[in-house]
């Protein structure tokens, strides 16, 4: 069943490119790091939106929580210098208000924010009446309606430059990926809202560099509309998410390695079968993970008996 959302391109004035590329560091760390990363990305010529995290949602206290308000002029300046529009994460109405004062008007809502309808509503109210674009990440838990609900709250506040970002779902068991893709969820979102762009964030799905290519290719094979890839001028020295960030040159190499197919015909075999293949591959991996956790528990009992 298709529902209706009135959607305008994320970048005002023209239809969004496919795939749209969003790149930039997990966190804005210093003016030098923000400007150097943005200039290198501009030099590579692949980035449509420059991302940088300003207030970082850290799982436990005691580590870098973002540069905060100080980072806003750095990011605004990077956008001016490169001509690439900038996007930041907002997680509180105050974030939205001060970002707008710095002429930043593309935002994303993070996975930990989207789980909370009260907060999403407060953010929608804070943005109401402003010409902004908002990209809504999936909630950390695999709840499609919670994700849709957040998009609808923004839509009902008159925000029509909207997109979704698929960043995977958290899990407890040990697995090669940081967050489970659960591809059936973004596929189902695309089916319900045919005109809503859905981007994939392979960085937060993978948690490491080695699997980025695989996940990015799968996203394109499933006709996702863009990619958000965390990119840092010196990834190993990054203050957050160092293991998953790439440098701007590696981003270009990654993008060059991807096969970008033109959209499949609606009823073609590939259009129908690619989502099913993705689900089967993921279930196979889950089976292996479950068997390996079971094996570890059995082995631990064996050791206790020794
Ligand atoms: C991020 O994009 O840096 C981030 C914190 O993402 P998520 O909300 O997907 O964890
Ligand atoms: Mn990150």
GROMACS .gro file of C-alpha atoms and ligand atoms in nm:
model
  317
    1UNK     CA    1   0.000   0.000   0.000
    2UNK     CA    2   0.140   0.337  -0.097
    3UNK     CA    3   0.083   0.630   0.133
    4UNK     CA    4   0.127   0.990   0.029
    5UNK     CA    5   0.389   1.232   0.142
    6UNK     CA    6   0.450   1.559  -0.039
    7UNK     CA    7   0.827   1.549  -0.090
    8UNK     CA    8   1.062   1.810  -0.236
    9UNK     CA    9   1.431   1.754  -0.320
   10UNK     CA   10   1.672   1.773  -0.025
   11UNK     CA   11   1.878   2.029  -0.217
   12UNK     CA   12   1.639   2.307  -0.309
   13UNK     CA   13   1.603   2.423  -0.664
   14UNK     CA   14   1.691   2.106  -0.854
   15UNK     CA   15   1.609   1.736  -0.857
   16UNK     CA   16   1.849   1.541  -0.636
   17UNK     CA   17   2.126   1.353  -0.814
   18UNK     CA   18   2.118   0.972  -0.783
   19UNK     CA   19   2.300   0.848  -0.591
   20UNK     CA   20   2.328   1.158  -0.374
   21UNK     CA   21   2.659   1.155  -0.184
   22UNK     CA   22   2.680   1.289   0.170
   23UNK     CA   23   3.033   1.283   0.312
   24UNK     CA   24   3.228   1.442   0.594
   25UNK     CA   25   3.363   1.358   0.937
   26UNK     CA   26   3.175   1.180   1.212
   27UNK     CA   27   3.261   1.482   1.432
   28UNK     CA   28   3.375   1.836   1.371
   29UNK     CA   29   3.691   1.835   1.586
   30UNK     CA   30   3.871   2.159   1.502
   31UNK     CA   31   3.848   2.434   1.243
   32UNK     CA   32   4.156   2.294   1.064
   33UNK     CA   33   4.012   1.942   1.045
   34UNK     CA   34   3.672   2.063   0.919
   35UNK     CA   35   3.819   2.292   0.651
   36UNK     CA   36   4.087   2.044   0.540
   37UNK     CA   37   3.831   1.763   0.503
   38UNK     CA   38   3.584   1.985   0.319
   39UNK     CA   39   3.849   2.120   0.079
   40UNK     CA   40   3.979   1.770   0.001
   41UNK     CA   41   3.625   1.646  -0.058
   42UNK     CA   42   3.556   1.943  -0.286
   43UNK     CA   43   3.877   1.863  -0.474
   44UNK     CA   44   3.752   1.506  -0.531
   45UNK     CA   45   3.429   1.650  -0.673
   46UNK     CA   46   3.196   1.373  -0.556
   47UNK     CA   47   3.021   1.522  -0.254
   48UNK     CA   48   2.674   1.678  -0.275
   49UNK     CA   49   2.631   1.747   0.098
   50UNK     CA   50   2.907   1.793   0.358
   51UNK     CA   51   2.824   1.633   0.693
   52UNK     CA   52   2.983   1.694   1.033
   53UNK     CA   53   2.860   1.603   1.382
   54UNK     CA   54   2.853   1.890   1.630
   55UNK     CA   55   2.688   1.741   1.938
   56UNK     CA   56   2.783   1.373   1.957
   57UNK     CA   57   2.554   1.115   2.120
   58UNK     CA   58   2.812   0.899   2.301
   59UNK     CA   59   2.699   0.572   2.452
   60UNK     CA   60   2.894   0.628   2.773
   61UNK     CA   61   3.021   0.951   2.927
   62UNK     CA   62   3.384   1.048   2.951
   63UNK     CA   63   3.478   1.070   2.582
   64UNK     CA   64   3.466   1.351   2.324
   65UNK     CA   65   3.108   1.476   2.304
   66UNK     CA   66   3.156   1.709   2.008
   67UNK     CA   67   3.284   2.065   1.980
   68UNK     CA   68   2.928   2.201   2.021
   69UNK     CA   69   2.830   2.552   1.921
   70UNK     CA   70   3.195   2.649   1.850
   71UNK     CA   71   3.189   2.413   1.548
   72UNK     CA   72   2.902   2.592   1.372
   73UNK     CA   73   3.111   2.878   1.222
   74UNK     CA   74   3.374   2.623   1.105
   75UNK     CA   75   3.107   2.424   0.923
   76UNK     CA   76   2.934   2.732   0.779
   77UNK     CA   77   3.275   2.853   0.660
   78UNK     CA   78   3.353   2.514   0.499
   79UNK     CA   79   3.025   2.539   0.307
   80UNK     CA   80   3.109   2.891   0.192
   81UNK     CA   81   3.464   2.800   0.086
   82UNK     CA   82   3.361   2.488  -0.109
   83UNK     CA   83   3.009   2.572  -0.224
   84UNK     CA   84   2.897   2.236  -0.082
   85UNK     CA   85   2.593   2.273   0.147
   86UNK     CA   86   2.650   2.147   0.500
   87UNK     CA   87   2.439   1.921   0.720
   88UNK     CA   88   2.459   1.860   1.095
   89UNK     CA   89   2.277   1.641   1.344
   90UNK     CA   90   2.026   1.812   1.571
   91UNK     CA   91   1.896   1.640   1.882
   92UNK     CA   92   1.739   1.926   2.076
   93UNK     CA   93   1.532   2.232   1.974
   94UNK     CA   94   1.818   2.456   2.094
   95UNK     CA   95   2.053   2.288   1.840
   96UNK     CA   96   1.812   2.378   1.560
   97UNK     CA   97   1.776   2.739   1.674
   98UNK     CA   98   2.149   2.810   1.692
   99UNK     CA   99   2.231   2.623   1.371
  100UNK     CA  100   1.974   2.830   1.181
  101UNK     CA  101   2.146   3.146   1.311
  102UNK     CA  102   2.464   3.018   1.141
  103UNK     CA  103   2.277   2.961   0.812
  104UNK     CA  104   2.297   2.584   0.840
  105UNK     CA  105   1.965   2.449   0.718
  106UNK     CA  106   2.018   2.083   0.634
  107UNK     CA  107   1.984   1.853   0.932
  108UNK     CA  108   1.968   1.491   1.021
  109UNK     CA  109   1.798   1.330   1.320
  110UNK     CA  110   2.012   1.057   1.475
  111UNK     CA  111   1.909   0.701   1.550
  112UNK     CA  112   1.888   0.771   1.925
  113UNK     CA  113   1.663   1.072   1.870
  114UNK     CA  114   1.419   0.901   1.636
  115UNK     CA  115   1.323   0.649   1.907
  116UNK     CA  116   1.157   0.932   2.102
  117UNK     CA  117   0.837   1.076   1.951
  118UNK     CA  118   0.824   1.358   2.213
  119UNK     CA  119   1.168   1.477   2.108
  120UNK     CA  120   1.095   1.439   1.737
  121UNK     CA  121   0.779   1.646   1.785
  122UNK     CA  122   0.976   1.917   1.972
  123UNK     CA  123   1.227   1.926   1.686
  124UNK     CA  124   0.951   1.944   1.423
  125UNK     CA  125   0.795   2.235   1.618
  126UNK     CA  126   1.133   2.412   1.643
  127UNK     CA  127   1.190   2.381   1.267
  128UNK     CA  128   0.837   2.477   1.162
  129UNK     CA  129   0.824   2.779   0.931
  130UNK     CA  130   1.192   2.756   0.830
  131UNK     CA  131   1.314   2.649   0.487
  132UNK     CA  132   1.507   2.341   0.599
  133UNK     CA  133   1.579   1.991   0.478
  134UNK     CA  134   1.576   1.701   0.725
  135UNK     CA  135   1.712   1.349   0.683
  136UNK     CA  136   1.570   1.104   0.934
  137UNK     CA  137   1.787   0.812   1.042
  138UNK     CA  138   1.620   0.487   1.135
  139UNK     CA  139   1.568   0.439   1.510
  140UNK     CA  140   1.822   0.209   1.680
  141UNK     CA  141   1.551  -0.055   1.725
  142UNK     CA  142   1.395  -0.224   1.422
  143UNK     CA  143   1.059  -0.047   1.428
  144UNK     CA  144   0.949   0.071   1.084
  145UNK     CA  145   0.646   0.260   1.216
  146UNK     CA  146   0.859   0.459   1.461
  147UNK     CA  147   1.079   0.563   1.166
  148UNK     CA  148   0.774   0.653   0.954
  149UNK     CA  149   0.617   0.837   1.248
  150UNK     CA  150   0.920   1.066   1.280
  151UNK     CA  151   0.906   1.146   0.907
  152UNK     CA  152   0.533   1.217   0.934
  153UNK     CA  153   0.579   1.449   1.234
  154UNK     CA  154   0.822   1.661   1.028
  155UNK     CA  155   0.598   1.643   0.722
  156UNK     CA  156   0.299   1.758   0.927
  157UNK     CA  157   0.505   2.054   1.049
  158UNK     CA  158   0.532   2.165   0.686
  159UNK     CA  159   0.883   2.027   0.623
  160UNK     CA  160   0.880   1.870   0.279
  161UNK     CA  161   1.249   1.849   0.194
  162UNK     CA  162   1.271   1.509   0.359
  163UNK     CA  163   1.472   1.190   0.322
  164UNK     CA  164   1.534   0.879   0.528
  165UNK     CA  165   1.876   0.740   0.617
  166UNK     CA  166   1.917   0.368   0.676
  167UNK     CA  167   2.202   0.321   0.929
  168UNK     CA  168   2.124  -0.027   1.055
  169UNK     CA  169   1.981  -0.159   1.383
  170UNK     CA  170   2.166  -0.235   1.704
  171UNK     CA  171   2.204  -0.589   1.831
  172UNK     CA  172   2.356  -0.770   2.125
  173UNK     CA  173   2.523  -1.077   1.979
  174UNK     CA  174   2.871  -1.049   1.831
  175UNK     CA  175   2.855  -1.003   1.453
  176UNK     CA  176   3.087  -0.871   1.184
  177UNK     CA  177   2.871  -0.560   1.132
  178UNK     CA  178   2.826  -0.291   1.398
  179UNK     CA  179   2.456  -0.256   1.316
  180UNK     CA  180   2.233  -0.508   1.138
  181UNK     CA  181   2.114  -0.380   0.801
  182UNK     CA  182   1.777  -0.566   0.816
  183UNK     CA  183   1.730  -0.468   0.452
  184UNK     CA  184   1.363  -0.563   0.454
  185UNK     CA  185   1.293  -0.252   0.666
  186UNK     CA  186   1.429   0.017   0.428
  187UNK     CA  187   1.289  -0.183   0.133
  188UNK     CA  188   0.948  -0.176   0.294
  189UNK     CA  189   0.981   0.199   0.363
  190UNK     CA  190   1.062   0.259  -0.006
  191UNK     CA  191   0.762   0.052  -0.111
  192UNK     CA  192   0.523   0.245   0.111
  193UNK     CA  193   0.655   0.590   0.019
  194UNK     CA  194   0.770   0.569  -0.340
  195UNK     CA  195   0.870   0.936  -0.363
  196UNK     CA  196   1.068   0.948  -0.035
  197UNK     CA  197   1.445   0.929  -0.095
  198UNK     CA  198   1.611   0.662   0.117
  199UNK     CA  199   1.988   0.687   0.163
  200UNK     CA  200   2.214   0.424   0.318
  201UNK     CA  201   2.484   0.501   0.575
  202UNK     CA  202   2.730   0.212   0.526
  203UNK     CA  203   2.970   0.365   0.784
  204UNK     CA  204   2.741   0.308   1.083
  205UNK     CA  205   2.618  -0.027   0.949
  206UNK     CA  206   2.977  -0.155   0.915
  207UNK     CA  207   3.170   0.004   1.200
  208UNK     CA  208   3.486  -0.071   0.999
  209UNK     CA  209   3.633   0.022   0.662
  210UNK     CA  210   3.670  -0.324   0.518
  211UNK     CA  211   3.301  -0.390   0.459
  212UNK     CA  212   3.196  -0.045   0.335
  213UNK     CA  213   3.219  -0.140  -0.032
  214UNK     CA  214   3.000  -0.446   0.013
  215UNK     CA  215   2.725  -0.261   0.196
  216UNK     CA  216   2.737   0.040  -0.035
  217UNK     CA  217   2.704  -0.187  -0.340
  218UNK     CA  218   2.415  -0.373  -0.182
  219UNK     CA  219   2.241  -0.039  -0.115
  220UNK     CA  220   2.275   0.059  -0.480
  221UNK     CA  221   2.158  -0.284  -0.598
  222UNK     CA  222   1.849  -0.230  -0.384
  223UNK     CA  223   1.791   0.107  -0.553
  224UNK     CA  224   1.866   0.322  -0.251
  225UNK     CA  225   1.889   0.689  -0.350
  226UNK     CA  226   2.220   0.788  -0.196
  227UNK     CA  227   2.502   0.715   0.046
  228UNK     CA  228   2.623   0.886   0.363
  229UNK     CA  229   2.988   0.794   0.418
  230UNK     CA  230   3.192   0.924   0.712
  231UNK     CA  231   3.504   1.084   0.567
  232UNK     CA  232   3.790   1.246   0.761
  233UNK     CA  233   4.117   1.406   0.646
  234UNK     CA  234   4.307   1.180   0.891
  235UNK     CA  235   4.072   0.894   0.985
  236UNK     CA  236   4.311   0.709   1.218
  237UNK     CA  237   4.336   1.019   1.436
  238UNK     CA  238   3.958   1.077   1.446
  239UNK     CA  239   3.815   1.145   1.793
  240UNK     CA  240   3.500   0.941   1.717
  241UNK     CA  241   3.434   0.639   1.495
  242UNK     CA  242   3.796   0.621   1.374
  243UNK     CA  243   3.771   0.258   1.257
  244UNK     CA  244   3.493   0.326   1.008
  245UNK     CA  245   3.605   0.657   0.855
  246UNK     CA  246   3.789   0.687   0.524
  247UNK     CA  247   3.986   0.974   0.377
  248UNK     CA  248   3.850   1.174   0.082
  249UNK     CA  249   4.071   0.990  -0.169
  250UNK     CA  250   3.953   0.652  -0.038
  251UNK     CA  251   3.594   0.776  -0.067
  252UNK     CA  252   3.651   0.844  -0.437
  253UNK     CA  253   3.809   0.499  -0.482
  254UNK     CA  254   3.511   0.343  -0.305
  255UNK     CA  255   3.262   0.531  -0.522
  256UNK     CA  256   3.457   0.443  -0.838
  257UNK     CA  257   3.438   0.075  -0.746
  258UNK     CA  258   3.058   0.074  -0.726
  259UNK     CA  259   2.832  -0.033  -1.009
  260UNK     CA  260   2.557   0.223  -1.042
  261UNK     CA  261   2.274   0.066  -1.237
  262UNK     CA  262   2.000   0.272  -1.390
  263UNK     CA  263   1.675   0.201  -1.209
  264UNK     CA  264   1.531  -0.141  -1.291
  265UNK     CA  265   1.202  -0.155  -1.476
  266UNK     CA  266   0.928  -0.179  -1.212
  267UNK     CA  267   0.829  -0.538  -1.284
  268UNK     CA  268   1.170  -0.669  -1.399
  269UNK     CA  269   1.309  -0.989  -1.250
  270UNK     CA  270   1.603  -0.802  -1.089
  271UNK     CA  271   1.372  -0.542  -0.934
  272UNK     CA  272   1.168  -0.817  -0.773
  273UNK     CA  273   1.446  -1.056  -0.682
  274UNK     CA  274   1.725  -0.826  -0.551
  275UNK     CA  275   1.541  -0.746  -0.223
  276UNK     CA  276   1.470  -1.116  -0.164
  277UNK     CA  277   1.834  -1.209  -0.227
  278UNK     CA  278   1.945  -0.943   0.022
  279UNK     CA  279   1.712  -1.084   0.286
  280UNK     CA  280   1.832  -1.442   0.227
  281UNK     CA  281   2.200  -1.336   0.247
  282UNK     CA  282   2.135  -1.154   0.572
  283UNK     CA  283   1.942  -1.445   0.726
  284UNK     CA  284   2.231  -1.679   0.629
  285UNK     CA  285   2.472  -1.450   0.813
  286UNK     CA  286   2.240  -1.436   1.115
  287UNK     CA  287   2.224  -1.817   1.125
  288UNK     CA  288   2.604  -1.831   1.128
  289UNK     CA  289   2.621  -1.572   1.407
  290UNK     CA  290   2.368  -1.764   1.619
  291UNK     CA  291   2.552  -2.095   1.565
  292UNK     CA  292   2.882  -1.934   1.654
  293UNK     CA  293   2.740  -1.780   1.979
  294UNK     CA  294   2.591  -2.120   2.068
  295UNK     CA  295   2.925  -2.287   1.999
  296UNK     CA  296   3.110  -2.038   2.223
  297UNK     CA  297   2.866  -2.107   2.511
  298UNK     CA  298   2.908  -2.484   2.471
  299UNK     CA  299   3.286  -2.442   2.459
  300UNK     CA  300   3.275  -2.230   2.778
  301UNK     CA  301   3.086  -2.511   2.958
  302UNK     CA  302   3.349  -2.757   2.834
  303UNK     CA  303   3.624  -2.541   2.986
  304UNK     CA  304   3.438  -2.526   3.323
  305UNK     CA  305   3.432  -2.906   3.330
  306UNK     CA  306   3.807  -2.939   3.264
  307LIG     C1  307   2.646   1.000   1.312
  307LIG     O1  308   2.597   1.008   1.199
  307LIG     O2  309   2.759   1.040   1.341
  307LIG     C2  310   2.568   0.931   1.418
  307LIG     C3  311   2.589   0.952   1.548
  307LIG     O3  312   2.484   0.844   1.365
  307LIG     P1  313   2.371   0.747   1.425
  307LIG     O4  314   2.264   0.835   1.480
  307LIG     O5  315   2.333   0.672   1.302
  307LIG     O6  316   2.437   0.659   1.528
  308LIG    MN1  317   2.974   0.843   1.352
   0.00000   0.00000   0.00000
